[in-house]
mmCIF file of C-alpha atoms in Angstrom:
data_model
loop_
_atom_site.group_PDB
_atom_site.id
_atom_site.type_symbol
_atom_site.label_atom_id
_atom_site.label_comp_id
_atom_site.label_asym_id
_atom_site.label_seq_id
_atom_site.Cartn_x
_atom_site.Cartn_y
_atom_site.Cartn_z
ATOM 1 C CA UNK A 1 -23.044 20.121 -54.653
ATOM 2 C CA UNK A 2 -23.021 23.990 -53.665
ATOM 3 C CA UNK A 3 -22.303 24.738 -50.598
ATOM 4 C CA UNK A 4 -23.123 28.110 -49.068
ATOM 5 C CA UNK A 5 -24.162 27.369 -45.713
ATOM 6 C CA UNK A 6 -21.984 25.051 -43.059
ATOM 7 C CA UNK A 7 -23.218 23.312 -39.771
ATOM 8 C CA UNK A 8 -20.484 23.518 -37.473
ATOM 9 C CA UNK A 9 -20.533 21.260 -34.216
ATOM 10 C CA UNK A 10 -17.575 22.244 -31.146
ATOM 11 C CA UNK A 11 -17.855 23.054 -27.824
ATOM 12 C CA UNK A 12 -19.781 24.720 -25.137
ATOM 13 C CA UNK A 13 -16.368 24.901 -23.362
ATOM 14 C CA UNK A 14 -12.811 26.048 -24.957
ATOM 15 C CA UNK A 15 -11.074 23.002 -24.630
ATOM 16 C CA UNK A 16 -7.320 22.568 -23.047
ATOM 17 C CA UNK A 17 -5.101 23.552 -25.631
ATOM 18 C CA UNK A 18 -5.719 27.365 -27.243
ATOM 19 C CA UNK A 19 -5.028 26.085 -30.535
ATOM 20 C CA UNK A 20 -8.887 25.110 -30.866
ATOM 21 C CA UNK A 21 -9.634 28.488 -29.971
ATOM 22 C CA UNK A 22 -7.519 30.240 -32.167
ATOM 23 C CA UNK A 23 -8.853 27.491 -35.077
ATOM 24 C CA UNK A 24 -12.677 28.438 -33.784
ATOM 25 C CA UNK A 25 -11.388 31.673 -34.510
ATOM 26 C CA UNK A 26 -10.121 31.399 -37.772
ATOM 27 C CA UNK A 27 -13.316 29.017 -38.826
ATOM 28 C CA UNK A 28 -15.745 31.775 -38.126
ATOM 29 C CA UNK A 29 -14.008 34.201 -40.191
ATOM 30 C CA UNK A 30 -13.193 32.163 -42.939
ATOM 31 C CA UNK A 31 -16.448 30.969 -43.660
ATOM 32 C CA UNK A 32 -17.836 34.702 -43.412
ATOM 33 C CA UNK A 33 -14.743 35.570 -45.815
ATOM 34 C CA UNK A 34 -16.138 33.004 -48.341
ATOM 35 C CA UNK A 35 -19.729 34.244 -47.704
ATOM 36 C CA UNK A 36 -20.677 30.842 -46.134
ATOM 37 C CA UNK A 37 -23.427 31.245 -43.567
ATOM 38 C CA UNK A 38 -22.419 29.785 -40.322
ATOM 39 C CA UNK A 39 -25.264 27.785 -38.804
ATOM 40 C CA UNK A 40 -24.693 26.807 -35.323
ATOM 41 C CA UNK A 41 -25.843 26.176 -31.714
ATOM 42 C CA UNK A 42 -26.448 29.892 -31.132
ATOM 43 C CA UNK A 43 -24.633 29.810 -27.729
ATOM 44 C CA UNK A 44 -22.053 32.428 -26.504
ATOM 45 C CA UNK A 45 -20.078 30.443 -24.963
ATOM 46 C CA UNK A 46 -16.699 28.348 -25.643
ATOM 47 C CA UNK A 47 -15.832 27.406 -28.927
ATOM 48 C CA UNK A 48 -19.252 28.204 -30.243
ATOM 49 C CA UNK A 49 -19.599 31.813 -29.406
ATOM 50 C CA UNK A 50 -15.899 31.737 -30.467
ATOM 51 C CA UNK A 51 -16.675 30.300 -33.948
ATOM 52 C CA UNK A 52 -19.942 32.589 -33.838
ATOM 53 C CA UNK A 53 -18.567 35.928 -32.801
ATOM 54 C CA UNK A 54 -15.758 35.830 -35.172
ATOM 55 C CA UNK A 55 -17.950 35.284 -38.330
ATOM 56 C CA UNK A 56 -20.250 37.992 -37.402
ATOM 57 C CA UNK A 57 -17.310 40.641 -36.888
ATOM 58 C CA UNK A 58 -16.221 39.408 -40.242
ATOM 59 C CA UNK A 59 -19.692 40.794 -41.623
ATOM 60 C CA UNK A 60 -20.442 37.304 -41.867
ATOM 61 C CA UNK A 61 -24.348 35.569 -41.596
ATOM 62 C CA UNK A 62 -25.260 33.607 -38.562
ATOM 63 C CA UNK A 63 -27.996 31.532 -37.940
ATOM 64 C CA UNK A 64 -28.192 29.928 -34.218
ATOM 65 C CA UNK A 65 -30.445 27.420 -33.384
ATOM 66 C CA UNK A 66 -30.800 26.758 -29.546
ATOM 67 C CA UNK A 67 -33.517 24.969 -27.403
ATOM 68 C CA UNK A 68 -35.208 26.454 -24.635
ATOM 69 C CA UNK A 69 -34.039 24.857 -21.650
ATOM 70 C CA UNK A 70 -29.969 26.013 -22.510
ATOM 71 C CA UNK A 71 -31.036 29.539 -23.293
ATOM 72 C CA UNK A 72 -29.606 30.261 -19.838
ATOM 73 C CA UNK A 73 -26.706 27.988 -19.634
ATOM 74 C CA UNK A 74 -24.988 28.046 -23.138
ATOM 75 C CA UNK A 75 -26.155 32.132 -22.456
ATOM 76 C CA UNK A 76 -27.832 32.442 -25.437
ATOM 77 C CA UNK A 77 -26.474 34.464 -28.671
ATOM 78 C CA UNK A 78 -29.433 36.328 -29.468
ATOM 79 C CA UNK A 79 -27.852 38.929 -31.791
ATOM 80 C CA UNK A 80 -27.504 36.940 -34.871
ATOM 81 C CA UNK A 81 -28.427 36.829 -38.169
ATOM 82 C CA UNK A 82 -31.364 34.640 -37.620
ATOM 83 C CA UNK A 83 -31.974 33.117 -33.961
ATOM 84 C CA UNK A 84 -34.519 30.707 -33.282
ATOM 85 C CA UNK A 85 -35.178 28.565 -29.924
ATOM 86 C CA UNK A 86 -36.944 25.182 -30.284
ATOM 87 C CA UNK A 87 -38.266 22.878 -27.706
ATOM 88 C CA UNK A 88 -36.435 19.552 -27.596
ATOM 89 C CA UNK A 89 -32.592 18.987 -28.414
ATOM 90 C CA UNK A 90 -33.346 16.530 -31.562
ATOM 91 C CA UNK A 91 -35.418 19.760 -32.826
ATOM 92 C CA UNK A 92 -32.210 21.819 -32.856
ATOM 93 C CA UNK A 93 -29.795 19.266 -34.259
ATOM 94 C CA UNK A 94 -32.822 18.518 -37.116
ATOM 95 C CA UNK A 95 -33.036 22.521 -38.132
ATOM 96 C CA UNK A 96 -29.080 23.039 -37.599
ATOM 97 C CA UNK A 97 -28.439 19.927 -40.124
ATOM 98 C CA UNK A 98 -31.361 20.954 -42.428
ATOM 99 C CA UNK A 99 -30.268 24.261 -42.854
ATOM 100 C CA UNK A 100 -26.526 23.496 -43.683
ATOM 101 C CA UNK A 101 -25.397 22.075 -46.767
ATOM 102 C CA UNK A 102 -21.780 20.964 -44.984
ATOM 103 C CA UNK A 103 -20.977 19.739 -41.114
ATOM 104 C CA UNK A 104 -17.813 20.750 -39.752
ATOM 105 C CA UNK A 105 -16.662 18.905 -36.208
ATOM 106 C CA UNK A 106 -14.456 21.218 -34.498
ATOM 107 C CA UNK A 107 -12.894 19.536 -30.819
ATOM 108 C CA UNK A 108 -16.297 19.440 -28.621
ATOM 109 C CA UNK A 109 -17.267 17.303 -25.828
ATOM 110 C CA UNK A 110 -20.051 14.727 -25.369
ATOM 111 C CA UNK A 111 -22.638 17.298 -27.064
ATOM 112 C CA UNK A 112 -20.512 17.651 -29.933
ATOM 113 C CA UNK A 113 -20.229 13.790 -30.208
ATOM 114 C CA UNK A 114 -24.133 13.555 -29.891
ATOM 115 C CA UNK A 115 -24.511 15.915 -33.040
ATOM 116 C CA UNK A 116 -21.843 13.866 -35.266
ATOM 117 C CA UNK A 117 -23.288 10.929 -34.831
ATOM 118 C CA UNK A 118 -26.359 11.793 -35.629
ATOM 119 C CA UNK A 119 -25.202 13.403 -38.725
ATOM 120 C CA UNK A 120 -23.312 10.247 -39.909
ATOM 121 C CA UNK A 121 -25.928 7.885 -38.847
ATOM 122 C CA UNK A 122 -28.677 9.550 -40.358
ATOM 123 C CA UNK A 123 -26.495 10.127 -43.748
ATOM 124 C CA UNK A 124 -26.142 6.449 -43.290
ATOM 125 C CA UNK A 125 -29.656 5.943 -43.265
ATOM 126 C CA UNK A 126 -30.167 8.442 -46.332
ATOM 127 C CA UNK A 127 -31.345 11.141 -44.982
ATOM 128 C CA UNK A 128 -28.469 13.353 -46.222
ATOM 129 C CA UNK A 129 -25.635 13.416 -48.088
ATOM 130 C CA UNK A 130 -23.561 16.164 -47.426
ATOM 131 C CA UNK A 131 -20.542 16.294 -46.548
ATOM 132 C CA UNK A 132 -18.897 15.867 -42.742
ATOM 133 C CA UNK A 133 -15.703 17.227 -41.942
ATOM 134 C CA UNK A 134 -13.818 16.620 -38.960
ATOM 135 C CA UNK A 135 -11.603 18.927 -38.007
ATOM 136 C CA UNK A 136 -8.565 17.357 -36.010
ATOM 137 C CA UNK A 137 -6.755 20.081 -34.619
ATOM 138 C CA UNK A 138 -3.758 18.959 -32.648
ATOM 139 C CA UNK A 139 -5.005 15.527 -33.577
ATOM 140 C CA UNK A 140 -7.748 15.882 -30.943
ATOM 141 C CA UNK A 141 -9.735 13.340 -32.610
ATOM 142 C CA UNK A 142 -7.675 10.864 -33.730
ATOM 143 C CA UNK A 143 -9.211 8.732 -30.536
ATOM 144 C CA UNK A 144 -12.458 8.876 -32.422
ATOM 145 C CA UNK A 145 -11.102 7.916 -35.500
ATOM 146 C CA UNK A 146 -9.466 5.002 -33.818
ATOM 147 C CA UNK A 147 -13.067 3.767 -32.410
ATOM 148 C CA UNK A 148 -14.909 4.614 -35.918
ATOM 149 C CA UNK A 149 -12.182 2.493 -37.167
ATOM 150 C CA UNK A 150 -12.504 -0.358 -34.506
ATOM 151 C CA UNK A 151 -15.919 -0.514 -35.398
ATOM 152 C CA UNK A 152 -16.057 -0.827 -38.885
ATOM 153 C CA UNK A 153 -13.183 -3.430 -38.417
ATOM 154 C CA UNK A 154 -15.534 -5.303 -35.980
ATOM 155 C CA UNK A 155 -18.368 -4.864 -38.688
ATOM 156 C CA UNK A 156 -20.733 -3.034 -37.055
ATOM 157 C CA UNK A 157 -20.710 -0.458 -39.820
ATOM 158 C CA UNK A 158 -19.504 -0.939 -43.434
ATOM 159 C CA UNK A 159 -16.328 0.680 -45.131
ATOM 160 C CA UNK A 160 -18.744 3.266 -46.590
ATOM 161 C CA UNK A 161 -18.246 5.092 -42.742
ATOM 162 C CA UNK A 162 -14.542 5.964 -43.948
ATOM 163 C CA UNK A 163 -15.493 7.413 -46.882
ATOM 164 C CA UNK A 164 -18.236 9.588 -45.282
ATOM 165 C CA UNK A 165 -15.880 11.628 -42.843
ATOM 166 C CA UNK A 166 -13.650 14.045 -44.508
ATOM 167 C CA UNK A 167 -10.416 14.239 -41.753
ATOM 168 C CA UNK A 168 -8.862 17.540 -42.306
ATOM 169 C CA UNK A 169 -6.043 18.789 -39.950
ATOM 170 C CA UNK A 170 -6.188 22.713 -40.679
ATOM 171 C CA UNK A 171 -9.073 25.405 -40.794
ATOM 172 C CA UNK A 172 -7.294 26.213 -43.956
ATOM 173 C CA UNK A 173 -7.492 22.765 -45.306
ATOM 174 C CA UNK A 174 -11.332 22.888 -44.452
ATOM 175 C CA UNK A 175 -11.900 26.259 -45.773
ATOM 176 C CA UNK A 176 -10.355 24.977 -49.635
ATOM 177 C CA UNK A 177 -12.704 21.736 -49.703
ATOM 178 C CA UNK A 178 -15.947 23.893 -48.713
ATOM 179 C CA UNK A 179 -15.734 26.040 -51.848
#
């Protein structure tokens, strides 16, 4: 598979260490560096306008996707490549995963959670198949990967899970496996 455009899920906020800033950072320019379009929540705030703002200064393409009623409070990042504001919430996380060939999971909160699992359940269902990495800076997620592994242990969700998430540690480490 090709991949020249990458979902990436993180959050509205920037998070208590500034290591997931600095890796927002380095994300967005990394993926402009490869010429990977950045598709994202088009907000301009926390991690996102972090990951967003970098990519663009690094000549890269963005393509935000944000619904109506958060064009206020994410303050909206109208100045991208492409911008476009849908109705509902499940309308933005359909076009944002549509129009990626790659999800990357930078540290988020409980929006960032409600856009992963979608992802994996709906490449579950097979819907997609592209790849999901999560990327555990400062091993922010290794709580999650202790529930997705409590569940699949409890058999609520097959082995297969495992196999679908792609646990990288460094932006550098995601950066390799995307080209």
């Amino acid at each position: 598979m090709t991949i020249s455009s990458v979902c990436v899920y993180c959050g509205s906020r920037f998070g208590a260490s500034k290591s997931f800033e600095s890796a927002a950072t380095a994300l967005g320019r990394g993926l402009a560096a490869q010429g990977l379009r950045l598709v994202y929540g088009a907000g301009d705030v926390g991690l996102m306008g972090t990951v967003a703002r970098a990519a663009m200064e690094a000549g890269g393409e963005v393509f935000g996707i944000i619904p109506e009623h958060l064009v206020k409070r994410e303050v909206a990042k109208s100045d991208l490549t492409t911008y476009i504001v849908t109705e509902t919430m499940h309308e933005r996380k359909k076009v944002m995963l549509y129009n990626a060939d790659a999800v990357v999971v930078l540290p988020g909160g409980m929006g960032s959670l409600d856009e992963l699992f979608e992802a994996i359940t709906w490449r579950q269902l097979g819907l997609h198949d592209k790849p999901i990495f999560i990327l555990n800076i400062d091993g922010y997620w290794e709580p999650l990967r202790t529930l997705i592994d409590h569940v699949i242990d409890q058999e609520f969700a097959g082995e297969d899970i495992r196999e679908t998430l792609i646990w990288v540690d460094t932006v550098e480490d995601v950066l390799t496996q995307l080209t």
